[in-house]
Coordinates of C-alpha atoms in Angstrom, one line a residue:
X9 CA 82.3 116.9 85.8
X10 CA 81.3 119.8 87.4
X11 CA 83.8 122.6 86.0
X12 CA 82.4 126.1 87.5
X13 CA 82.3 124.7 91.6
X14 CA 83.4 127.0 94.2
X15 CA 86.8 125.0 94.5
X16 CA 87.9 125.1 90.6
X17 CA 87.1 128.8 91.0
X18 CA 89.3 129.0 93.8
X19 CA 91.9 126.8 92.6
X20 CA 91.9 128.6 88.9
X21 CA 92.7 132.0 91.0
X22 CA 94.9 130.8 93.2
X23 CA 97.1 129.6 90.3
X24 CA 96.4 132.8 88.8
X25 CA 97.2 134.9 92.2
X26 CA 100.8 132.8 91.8
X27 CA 102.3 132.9 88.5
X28 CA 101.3 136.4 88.6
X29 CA 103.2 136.6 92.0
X30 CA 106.0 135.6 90.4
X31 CA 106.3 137.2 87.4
X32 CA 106.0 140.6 89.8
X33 CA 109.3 139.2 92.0
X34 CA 111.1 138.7 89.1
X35 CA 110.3 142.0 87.5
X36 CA 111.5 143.7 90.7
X37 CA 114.2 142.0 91.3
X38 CA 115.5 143.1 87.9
X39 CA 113.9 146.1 86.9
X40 CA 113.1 147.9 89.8
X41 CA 116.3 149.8 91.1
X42 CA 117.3 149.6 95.0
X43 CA 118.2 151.9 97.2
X44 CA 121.8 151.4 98.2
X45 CA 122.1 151.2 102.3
X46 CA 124.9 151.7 105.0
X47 CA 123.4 150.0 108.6
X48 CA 125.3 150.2 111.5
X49 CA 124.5 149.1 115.5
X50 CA 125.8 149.7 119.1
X51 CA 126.9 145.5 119.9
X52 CA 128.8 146.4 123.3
X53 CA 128.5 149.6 125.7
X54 CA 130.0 149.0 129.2
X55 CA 131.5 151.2 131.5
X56 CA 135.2 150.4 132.5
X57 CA 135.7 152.8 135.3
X58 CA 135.3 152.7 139.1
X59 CA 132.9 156.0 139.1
X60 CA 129.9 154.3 137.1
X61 CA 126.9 156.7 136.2
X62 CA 123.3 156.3 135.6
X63 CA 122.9 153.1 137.9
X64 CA 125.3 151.0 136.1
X65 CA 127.3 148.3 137.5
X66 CA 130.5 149.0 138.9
X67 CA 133.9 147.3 137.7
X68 CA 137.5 146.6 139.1
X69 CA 140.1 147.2 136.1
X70 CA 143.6 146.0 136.5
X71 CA 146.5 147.1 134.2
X72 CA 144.1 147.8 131.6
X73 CA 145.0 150.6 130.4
X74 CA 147.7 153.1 131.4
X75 CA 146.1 155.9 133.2
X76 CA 149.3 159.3 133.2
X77 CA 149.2 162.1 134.7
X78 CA 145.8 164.3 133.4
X79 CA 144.2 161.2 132.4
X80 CA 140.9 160.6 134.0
X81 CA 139.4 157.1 133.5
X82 CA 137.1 156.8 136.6
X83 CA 134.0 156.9 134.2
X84 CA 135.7 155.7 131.1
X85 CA 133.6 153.0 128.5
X86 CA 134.1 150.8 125.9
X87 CA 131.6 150.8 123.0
X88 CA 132.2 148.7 120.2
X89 CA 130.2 149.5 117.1
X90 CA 129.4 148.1 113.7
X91 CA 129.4 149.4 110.4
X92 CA 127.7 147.2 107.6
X93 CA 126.9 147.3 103.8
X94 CA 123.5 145.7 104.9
X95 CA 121.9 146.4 101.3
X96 CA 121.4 144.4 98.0
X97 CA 124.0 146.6 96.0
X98 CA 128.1 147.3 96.8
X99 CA 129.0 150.6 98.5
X100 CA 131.9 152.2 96.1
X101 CA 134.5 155.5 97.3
X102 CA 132.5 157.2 94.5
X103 CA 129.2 156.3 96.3
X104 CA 129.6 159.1 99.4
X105 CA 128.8 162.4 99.2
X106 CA 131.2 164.4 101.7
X107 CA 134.2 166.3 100.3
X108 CA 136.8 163.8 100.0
X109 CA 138.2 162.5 101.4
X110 CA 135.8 162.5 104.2
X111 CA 132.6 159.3 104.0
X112 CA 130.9 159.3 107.8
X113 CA 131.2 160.4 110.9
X114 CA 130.8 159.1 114.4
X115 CA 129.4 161.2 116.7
X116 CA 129.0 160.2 120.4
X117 CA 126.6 162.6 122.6
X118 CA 128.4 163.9 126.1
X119 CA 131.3 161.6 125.7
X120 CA 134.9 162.4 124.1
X121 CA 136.9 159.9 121.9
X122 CA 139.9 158.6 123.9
X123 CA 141.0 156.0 121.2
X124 CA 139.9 153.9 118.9
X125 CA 141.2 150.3 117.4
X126 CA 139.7 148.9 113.9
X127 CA 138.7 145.1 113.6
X128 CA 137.4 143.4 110.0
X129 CA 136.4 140.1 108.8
X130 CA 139.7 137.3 107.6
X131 CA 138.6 138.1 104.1
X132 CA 138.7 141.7 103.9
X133 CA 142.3 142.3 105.1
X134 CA 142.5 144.8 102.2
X135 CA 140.3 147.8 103.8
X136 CA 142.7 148.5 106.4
X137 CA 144.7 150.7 104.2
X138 CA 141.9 153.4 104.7
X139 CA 142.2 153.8 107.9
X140 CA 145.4 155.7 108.7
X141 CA 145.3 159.9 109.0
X142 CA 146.9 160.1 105.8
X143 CA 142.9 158.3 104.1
X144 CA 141.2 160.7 106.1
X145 CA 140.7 159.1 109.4
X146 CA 140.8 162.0 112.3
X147 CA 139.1 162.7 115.3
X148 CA 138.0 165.3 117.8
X149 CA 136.2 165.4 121.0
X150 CA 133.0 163.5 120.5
X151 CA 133.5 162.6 116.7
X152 CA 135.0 160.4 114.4
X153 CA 135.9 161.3 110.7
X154 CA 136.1 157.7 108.6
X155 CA 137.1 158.0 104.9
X156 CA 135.3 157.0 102.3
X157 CA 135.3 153.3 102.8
X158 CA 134.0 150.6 100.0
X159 CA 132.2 147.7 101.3
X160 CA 130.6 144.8 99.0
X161 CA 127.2 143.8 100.0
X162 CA 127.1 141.9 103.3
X163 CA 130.9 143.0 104.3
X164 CA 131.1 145.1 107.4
X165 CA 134.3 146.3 109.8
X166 CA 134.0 147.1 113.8
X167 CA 135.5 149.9 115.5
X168 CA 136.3 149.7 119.7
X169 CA 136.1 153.4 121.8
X170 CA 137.6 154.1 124.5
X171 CA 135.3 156.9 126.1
X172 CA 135.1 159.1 128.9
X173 CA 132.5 162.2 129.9
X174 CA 129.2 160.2 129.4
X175 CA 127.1 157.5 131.2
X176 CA 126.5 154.5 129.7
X177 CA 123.7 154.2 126.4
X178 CA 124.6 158.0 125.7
X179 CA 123.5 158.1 121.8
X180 CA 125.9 157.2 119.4
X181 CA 125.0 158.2 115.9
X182 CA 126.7 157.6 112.5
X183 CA 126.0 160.5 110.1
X184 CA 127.2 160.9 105.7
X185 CA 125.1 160.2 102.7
X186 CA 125.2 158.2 100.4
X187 CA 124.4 158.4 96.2
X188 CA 120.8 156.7 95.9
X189 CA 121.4 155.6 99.0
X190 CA 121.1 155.9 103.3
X191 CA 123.1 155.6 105.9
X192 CA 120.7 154.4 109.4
X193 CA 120.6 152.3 112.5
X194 CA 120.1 148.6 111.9
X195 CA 118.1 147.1 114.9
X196 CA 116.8 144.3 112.8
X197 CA 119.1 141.6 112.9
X198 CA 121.1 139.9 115.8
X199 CA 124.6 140.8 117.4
X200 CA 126.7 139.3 114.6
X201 CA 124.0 137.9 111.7
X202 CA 124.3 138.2 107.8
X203 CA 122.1 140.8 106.6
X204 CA 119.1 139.4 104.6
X205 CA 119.8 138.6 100.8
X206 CA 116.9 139.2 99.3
X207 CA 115.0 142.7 99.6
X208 CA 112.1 143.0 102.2
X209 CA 109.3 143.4 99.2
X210 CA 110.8 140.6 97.5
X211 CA 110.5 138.5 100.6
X212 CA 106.7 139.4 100.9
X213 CA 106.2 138.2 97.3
X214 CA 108.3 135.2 98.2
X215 CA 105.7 134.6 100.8
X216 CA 102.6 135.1 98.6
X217 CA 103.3 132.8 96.4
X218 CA 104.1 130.0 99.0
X219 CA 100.7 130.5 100.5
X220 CA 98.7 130.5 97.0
X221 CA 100.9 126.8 95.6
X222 CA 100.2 125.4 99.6
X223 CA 96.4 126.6 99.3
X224 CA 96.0 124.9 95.6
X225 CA 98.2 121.9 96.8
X226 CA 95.3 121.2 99.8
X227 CA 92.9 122.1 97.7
X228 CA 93.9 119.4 94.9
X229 CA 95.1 116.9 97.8
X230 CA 91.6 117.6 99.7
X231 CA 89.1 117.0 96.6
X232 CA 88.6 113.0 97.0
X233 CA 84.9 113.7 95.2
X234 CA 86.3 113.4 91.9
X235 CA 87.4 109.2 90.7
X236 CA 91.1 109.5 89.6
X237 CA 91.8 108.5 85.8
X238 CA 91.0 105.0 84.1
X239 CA 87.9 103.9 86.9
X240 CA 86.0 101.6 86.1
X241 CA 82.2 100.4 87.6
X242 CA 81.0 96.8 88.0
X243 CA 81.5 94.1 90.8
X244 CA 84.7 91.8 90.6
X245 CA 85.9 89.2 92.8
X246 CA 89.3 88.2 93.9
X247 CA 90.3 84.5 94.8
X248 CA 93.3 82.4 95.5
X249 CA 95.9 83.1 97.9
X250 CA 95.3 83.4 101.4
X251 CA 98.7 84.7 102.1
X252 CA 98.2 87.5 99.8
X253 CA 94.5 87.9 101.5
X254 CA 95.4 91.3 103.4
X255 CA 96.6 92.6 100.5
X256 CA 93.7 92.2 98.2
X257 CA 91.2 93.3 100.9
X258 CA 93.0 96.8 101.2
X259 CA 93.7 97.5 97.7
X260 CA 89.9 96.8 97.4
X261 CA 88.6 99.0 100.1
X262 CA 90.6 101.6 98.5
X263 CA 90.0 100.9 95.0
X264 CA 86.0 101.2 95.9
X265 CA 86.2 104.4 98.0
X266 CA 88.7 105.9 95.1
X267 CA 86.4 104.7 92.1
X268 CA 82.5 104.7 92.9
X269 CA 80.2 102.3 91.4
X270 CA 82.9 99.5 91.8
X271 CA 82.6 96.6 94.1
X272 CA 85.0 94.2 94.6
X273 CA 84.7 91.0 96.6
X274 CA 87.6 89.1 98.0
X275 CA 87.0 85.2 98.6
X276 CA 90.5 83.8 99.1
X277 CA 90.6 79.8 99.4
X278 CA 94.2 79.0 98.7
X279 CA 96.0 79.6 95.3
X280 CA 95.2 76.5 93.4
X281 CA 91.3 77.1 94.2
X282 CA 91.4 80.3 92.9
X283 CA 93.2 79.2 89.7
X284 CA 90.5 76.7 89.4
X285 CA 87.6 78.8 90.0
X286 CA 89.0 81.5 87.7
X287 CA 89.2 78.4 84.8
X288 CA 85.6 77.9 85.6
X289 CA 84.1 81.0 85.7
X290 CA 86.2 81.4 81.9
X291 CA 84.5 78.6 80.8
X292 CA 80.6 79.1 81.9
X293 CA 81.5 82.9 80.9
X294 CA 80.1 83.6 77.2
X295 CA 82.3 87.0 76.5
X296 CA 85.3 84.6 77.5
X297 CA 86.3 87.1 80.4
X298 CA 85.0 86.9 83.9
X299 CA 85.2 90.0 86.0
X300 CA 87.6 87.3 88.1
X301 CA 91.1 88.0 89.1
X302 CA 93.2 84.9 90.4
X303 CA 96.0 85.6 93.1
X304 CA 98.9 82.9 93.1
X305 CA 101.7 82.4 95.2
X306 CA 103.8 81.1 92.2
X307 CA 102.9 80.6 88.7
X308 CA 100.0 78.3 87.5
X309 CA 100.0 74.5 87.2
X310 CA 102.0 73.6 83.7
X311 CA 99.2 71.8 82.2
X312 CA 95.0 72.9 81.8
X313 CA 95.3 76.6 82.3
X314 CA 96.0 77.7 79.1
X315 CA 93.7 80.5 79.0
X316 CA 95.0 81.9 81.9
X317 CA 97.1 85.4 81.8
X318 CA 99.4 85.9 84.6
X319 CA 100.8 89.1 85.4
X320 CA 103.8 89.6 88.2
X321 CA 102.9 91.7 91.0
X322 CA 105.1 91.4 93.9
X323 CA 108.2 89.3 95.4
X324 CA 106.5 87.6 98.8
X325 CA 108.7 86.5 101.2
X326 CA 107.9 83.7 103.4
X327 CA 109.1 81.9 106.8
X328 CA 109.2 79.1 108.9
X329 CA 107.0 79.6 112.0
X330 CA 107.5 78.1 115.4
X331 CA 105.9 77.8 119.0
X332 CA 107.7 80.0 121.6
X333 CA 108.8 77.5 123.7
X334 CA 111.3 76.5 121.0
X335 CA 113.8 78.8 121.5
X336 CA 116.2 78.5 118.1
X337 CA 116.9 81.1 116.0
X338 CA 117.0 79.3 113.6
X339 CA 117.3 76.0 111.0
X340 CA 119.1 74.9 107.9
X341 CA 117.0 73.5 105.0
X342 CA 119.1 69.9 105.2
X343 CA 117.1 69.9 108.9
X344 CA 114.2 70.9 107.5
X345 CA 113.9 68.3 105.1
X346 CA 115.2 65.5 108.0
X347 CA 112.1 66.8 110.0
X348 CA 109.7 66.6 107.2
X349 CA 111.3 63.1 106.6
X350 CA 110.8 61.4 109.9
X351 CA 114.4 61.3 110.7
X352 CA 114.3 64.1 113.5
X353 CA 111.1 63.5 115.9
X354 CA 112.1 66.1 118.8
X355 CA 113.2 69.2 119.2
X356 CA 116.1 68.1 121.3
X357 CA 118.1 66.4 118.9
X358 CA 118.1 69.9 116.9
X359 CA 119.6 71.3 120.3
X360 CA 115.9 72.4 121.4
X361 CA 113.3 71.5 124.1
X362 CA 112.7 67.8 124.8
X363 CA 109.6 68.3 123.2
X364 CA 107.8 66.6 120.4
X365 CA 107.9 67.8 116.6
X366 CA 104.4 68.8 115.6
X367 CA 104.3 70.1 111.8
X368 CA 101.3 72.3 111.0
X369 CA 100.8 72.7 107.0
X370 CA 98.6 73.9 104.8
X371 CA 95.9 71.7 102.5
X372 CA 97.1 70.8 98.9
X373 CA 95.2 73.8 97.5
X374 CA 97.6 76.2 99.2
X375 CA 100.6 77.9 97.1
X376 CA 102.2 78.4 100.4
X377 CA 102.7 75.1 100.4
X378 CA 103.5 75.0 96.6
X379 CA 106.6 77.6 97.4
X380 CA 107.4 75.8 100.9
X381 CA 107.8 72.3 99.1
X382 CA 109.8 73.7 95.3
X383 CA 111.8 76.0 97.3
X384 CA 112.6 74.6 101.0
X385 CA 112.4 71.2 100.7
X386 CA 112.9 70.0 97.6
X387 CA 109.8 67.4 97.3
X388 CA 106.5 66.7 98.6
X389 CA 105.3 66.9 102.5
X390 CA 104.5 63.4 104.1
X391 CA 100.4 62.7 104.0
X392 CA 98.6 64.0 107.5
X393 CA 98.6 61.8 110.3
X394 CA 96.9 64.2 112.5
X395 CA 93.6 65.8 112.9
X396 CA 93.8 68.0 115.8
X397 CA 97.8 68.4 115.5
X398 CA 98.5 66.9 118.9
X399 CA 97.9 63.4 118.7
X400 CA 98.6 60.9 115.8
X401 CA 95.8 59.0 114.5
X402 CA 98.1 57.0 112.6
X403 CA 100.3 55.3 115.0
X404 CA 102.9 54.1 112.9
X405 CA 103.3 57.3 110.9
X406 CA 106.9 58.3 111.2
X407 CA 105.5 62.3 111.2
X408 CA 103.0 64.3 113.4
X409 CA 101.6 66.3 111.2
X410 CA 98.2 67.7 110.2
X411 CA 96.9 70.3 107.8
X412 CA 94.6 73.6 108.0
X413 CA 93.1 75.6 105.3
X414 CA 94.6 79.0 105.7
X415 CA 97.5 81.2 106.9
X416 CA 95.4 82.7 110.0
X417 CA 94.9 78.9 110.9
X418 CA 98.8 77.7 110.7
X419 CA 99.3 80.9 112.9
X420 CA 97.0 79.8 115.5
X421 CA 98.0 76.4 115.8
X422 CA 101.7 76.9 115.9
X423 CA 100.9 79.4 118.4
X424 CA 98.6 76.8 120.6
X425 CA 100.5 73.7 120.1
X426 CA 104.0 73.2 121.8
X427 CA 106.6 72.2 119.7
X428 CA 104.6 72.8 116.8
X429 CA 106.3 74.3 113.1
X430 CA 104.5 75.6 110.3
X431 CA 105.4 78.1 107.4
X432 CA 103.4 81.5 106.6
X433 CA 104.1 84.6 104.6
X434 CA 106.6 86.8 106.5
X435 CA 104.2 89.3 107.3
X436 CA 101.8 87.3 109.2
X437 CA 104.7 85.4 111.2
X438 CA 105.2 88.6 112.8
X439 CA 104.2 89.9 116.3
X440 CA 102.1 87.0 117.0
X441 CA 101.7 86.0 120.3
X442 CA 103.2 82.5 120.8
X443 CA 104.7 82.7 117.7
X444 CA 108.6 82.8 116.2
X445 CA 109.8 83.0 112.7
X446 CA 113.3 81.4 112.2
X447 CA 116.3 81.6 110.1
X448 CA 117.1 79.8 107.2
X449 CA 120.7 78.3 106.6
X450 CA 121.5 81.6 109.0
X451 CA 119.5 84.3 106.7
X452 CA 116.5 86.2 108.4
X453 CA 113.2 86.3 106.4
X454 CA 113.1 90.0 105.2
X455 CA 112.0 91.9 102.0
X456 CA 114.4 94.3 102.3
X457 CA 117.8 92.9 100.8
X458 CA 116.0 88.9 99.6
X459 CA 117.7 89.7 96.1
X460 CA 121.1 90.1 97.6
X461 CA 120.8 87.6 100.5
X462 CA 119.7 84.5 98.8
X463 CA 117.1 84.1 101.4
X464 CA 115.5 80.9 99.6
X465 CA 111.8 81.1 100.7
X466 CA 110.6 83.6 98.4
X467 CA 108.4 83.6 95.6
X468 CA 106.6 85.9 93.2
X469 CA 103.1 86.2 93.3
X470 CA 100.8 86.4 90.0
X471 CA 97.0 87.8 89.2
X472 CA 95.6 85.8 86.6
X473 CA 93.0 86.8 84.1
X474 CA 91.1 84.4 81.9
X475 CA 92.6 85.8 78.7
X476 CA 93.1 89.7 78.5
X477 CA 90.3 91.6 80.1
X478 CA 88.8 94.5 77.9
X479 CA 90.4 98.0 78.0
X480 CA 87.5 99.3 80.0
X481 CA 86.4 96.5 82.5
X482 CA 87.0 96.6 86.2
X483 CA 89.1 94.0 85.8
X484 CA 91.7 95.7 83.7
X485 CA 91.3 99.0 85.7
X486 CA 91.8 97.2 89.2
X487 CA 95.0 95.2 87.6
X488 CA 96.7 98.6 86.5
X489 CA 95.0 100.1 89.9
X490 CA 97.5 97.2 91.5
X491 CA 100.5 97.0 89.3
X492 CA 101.2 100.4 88.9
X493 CA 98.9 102.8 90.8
X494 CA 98.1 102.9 94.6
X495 CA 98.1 99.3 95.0
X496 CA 101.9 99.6 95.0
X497 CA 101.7 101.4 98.1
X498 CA 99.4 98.5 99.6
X499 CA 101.6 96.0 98.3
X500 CA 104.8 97.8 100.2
X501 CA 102.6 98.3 103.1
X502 CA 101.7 94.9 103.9
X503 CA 105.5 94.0 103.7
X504 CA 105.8 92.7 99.8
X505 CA 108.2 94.3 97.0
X506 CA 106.1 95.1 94.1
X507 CA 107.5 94.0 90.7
X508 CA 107.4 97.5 89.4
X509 CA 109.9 98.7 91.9
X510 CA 113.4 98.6 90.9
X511 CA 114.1 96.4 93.9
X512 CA 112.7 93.5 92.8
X513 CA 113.5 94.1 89.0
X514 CA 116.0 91.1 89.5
X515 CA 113.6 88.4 90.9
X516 CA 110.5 89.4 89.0
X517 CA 112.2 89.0 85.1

């Protein structure tokens, strides 16, 4: 391993760059002291009057307002204005500077103060009490004097003029000070947003420290030069299953371009060949453990296979297969087991097409089959009578049936043949043209609720190892690569529940 290359530099100082990042934030947010901060903002300034200045807009007003004798309104406006404790600490009475009981003033340039009304937020009915004359609250001409008025971080009242004298966007200002504090305009935020809770420096910090953990993230994501833990080199094959084919070839692919050095070959025959072969190869192998895995659509013949180690890897769901021009949703497993005995011949006594029953099935080395006849129908299938799966070359065979060596084959025939039915794993039933998958005894084929359903064609599949493979072969590595490392997502991928998942917990033990 190559420790000093440019990206473990880069990666060691970016992890430096952020826990350093954020011990700073938190050392200013408790240490350093902040400035406490009155905001306020202009959110309405209209004119109300018929003699508008300054370009505005002009206005009709209707029993508005009273207008007596002396009272000039023609270039009246209405400016609302907002007064916030936008900082991180509360504003006290103590807090203000001005002789009490005065706090700040409103001053409004070239426009005099006709009257004024008070609004505040539901929850702070309480600050009304301060303004009332007797709390300080006066004005004259152009100002207003507001007590000293405490506000808790993020609370804020509103105060509506009624103006005359001035155009439109005449400045308003809002003077006092404030202990360790300011009083300023807030043009920041929005009409009628919260004030930020955090400070703006501790923000910036915030934001560092996102960019270093994202830049060491890629960084650790983006390295694929380095093999992960527990790889292993050497060549291995995988045989059995052709059902579980797809499966094996992508968890190999991957395994090779994760682990370099290893190369694994998939030669998939059907379960019971691969159980055989992996018997074989045990047998001519000295060290008594082949760099052979075995896949298996259900466990191992009772008798002769001994040796053999079987470890559960997924729950496989399977389905009954059918030519397009059979529209049924569906069958029940007493119908099944009628066809496969002779006793239903056409498709129209099942309320069907009036077209002939052609069954399509897989050789005797298939574990397809194996699950099909345990688990579905309850015995053995009738011997072929077919070759090409159209014609019987038995005449007084009760079935029309004929067999194929692998699950790409039974799709292909079904699909070609009408009135043909065949069985397949679920996944490979599935947007084929020509092809449907039915029902059994009215539950759909799926791998997401099996356990709960009772969806009987199911089964678990195994790898088998002649005996347990040594800690450190490619064997042992690609079953652990499979059980419990990226296979899983492989496994879920090609539409199987791996036995480590707590979904198929119940099916697996």
């Amino acid at each position: 391993m190559e420790w000093f290359s440019a990206e473990n530099v880069i990666a060691v100082l970016t992890a430096v760059l952020g826990v350093l990042a954020s011990i700073a934030a938190l050392w200013y947010e408790r240490r350093v002291p902040r400035r406490k901060r009155l905001g306020y903002r202009v959110q309405m300034d209209t004119p109300i009057g018929s003699n508008v200045q300054d370009g505005a807009r002009a206005n009709v007003r209707l029993g508005l307002f009273g207008e007596g004798p002396g009272v000039d309104l023609s270039d009246a406006t209405l400016v609302l204005l907002r007064i916030e404790n936008d900082g991180p600490q509360s504003v006290g009475d103590n807090d203000y500077t001005g002789r009490p009981p005065h706090g700040l003033t409103v001053e409004f340039t070239g426009r005099v103060i006709r009257g004024v009304a008070v609004t505040q937020p539901g929850d702070a009915d309480h600050l009304m009490e301060y303004f009332t004359p007797d709390a300080g609250m006066r004005r004259e001409d152009g100002k207003l004097h507001l007590p000293r008025i405490p506000l808790n971080t993020g609370e804020h009242f509103k105060l509506l003029f009624l103006l005359t004298g001035g155009p439109v966007g005449s400045p308003v200002r809002v003077t006092g000070g404030l202990l360790d504090g300011e009083v300023r305009p807030n043009t920041a935020i929005p009409a009628d947003d919260k004030p930020p809770l955090f400070s703006r420096t501790a923000r910036l910090i915030t934001v560092l420290l996102t960019v270093c953990v994202i830049t060491l993230a890629g960084l650790v994501v983006g390295d694929d030069t380095r093999p992960p833990i527990g790889c292993a080199t050497g060549s291995l094959t995988l045989v059995g299953s052709t059902a579980f084919a797809p499966v094996a070839q992508e968890a190999a692919r991957k395994y090779e371009k994760d682990c370099p050095g290893s190369e694994v070959t998939v030669d998939t025959r059907g379960s019971t060949t691969g159980i055989r072969a992996l018997a074989e190869a045990g047998a001519r192998d000295r060290s008594g453990a082949p760099a052979v895995i075995a896949l298996s659509d259900g466990p191992k013949p009772g008798r002769g296979y001994e040796a053999l180690r079987g470890n559960r890897v997924a729950v496989s769901v399977f389905a009954m297969v059918v030519n397009d021009r059979v529209r049924l949703r569906g069958l029940t497993t007493a119908q099944v087991r009628r066809v496969y005995r002779g006793e239903v011949r056409r498709w129209s006594e099942l309320g069907g097409p009036d077209l002939p029953i052609a069954l399509v099935s897989r050789n005797t080395n298939s574990g397809t089959r194996e699950v099909f006849q345990r688990r579905v129908l309850g015995g053995y299938e009738p011997a072929p009578s077919s070759v090409d799966c159209r014609e019987k070359a038995d005449p007084s065979a009760r079935v029309l049936r004929c067999e194929v060596d692998s699950t790409a084959q039974v799709m292909a025939t079904v699909a070609q043949v009408p009135g043909a039915l065949g069985y397949s794993e679920v996944r490979s039933g599935q947007d084929v043209p020509g092809v449907r998958r039915l029902a059994l005894d009215g539950r759909e084929p799926s791998v997401d609720d099996t356990a709960e359903s009772g969806y009987p064609y199911r089964e678990i599949e195994y790898a088998y190892t002649y005996g347990r493979p040594p800690a450190d072969s490619l064997a042992s590595s690609f079953l652990h690569y499979l059980l419990r490392g990226p296979g899983q997502e492989v496994i879920r991928t090609h539409g199987h529940t791996p036995c480590a998942s707590p979904d198929a917990y119940p099916l697996c033990t």
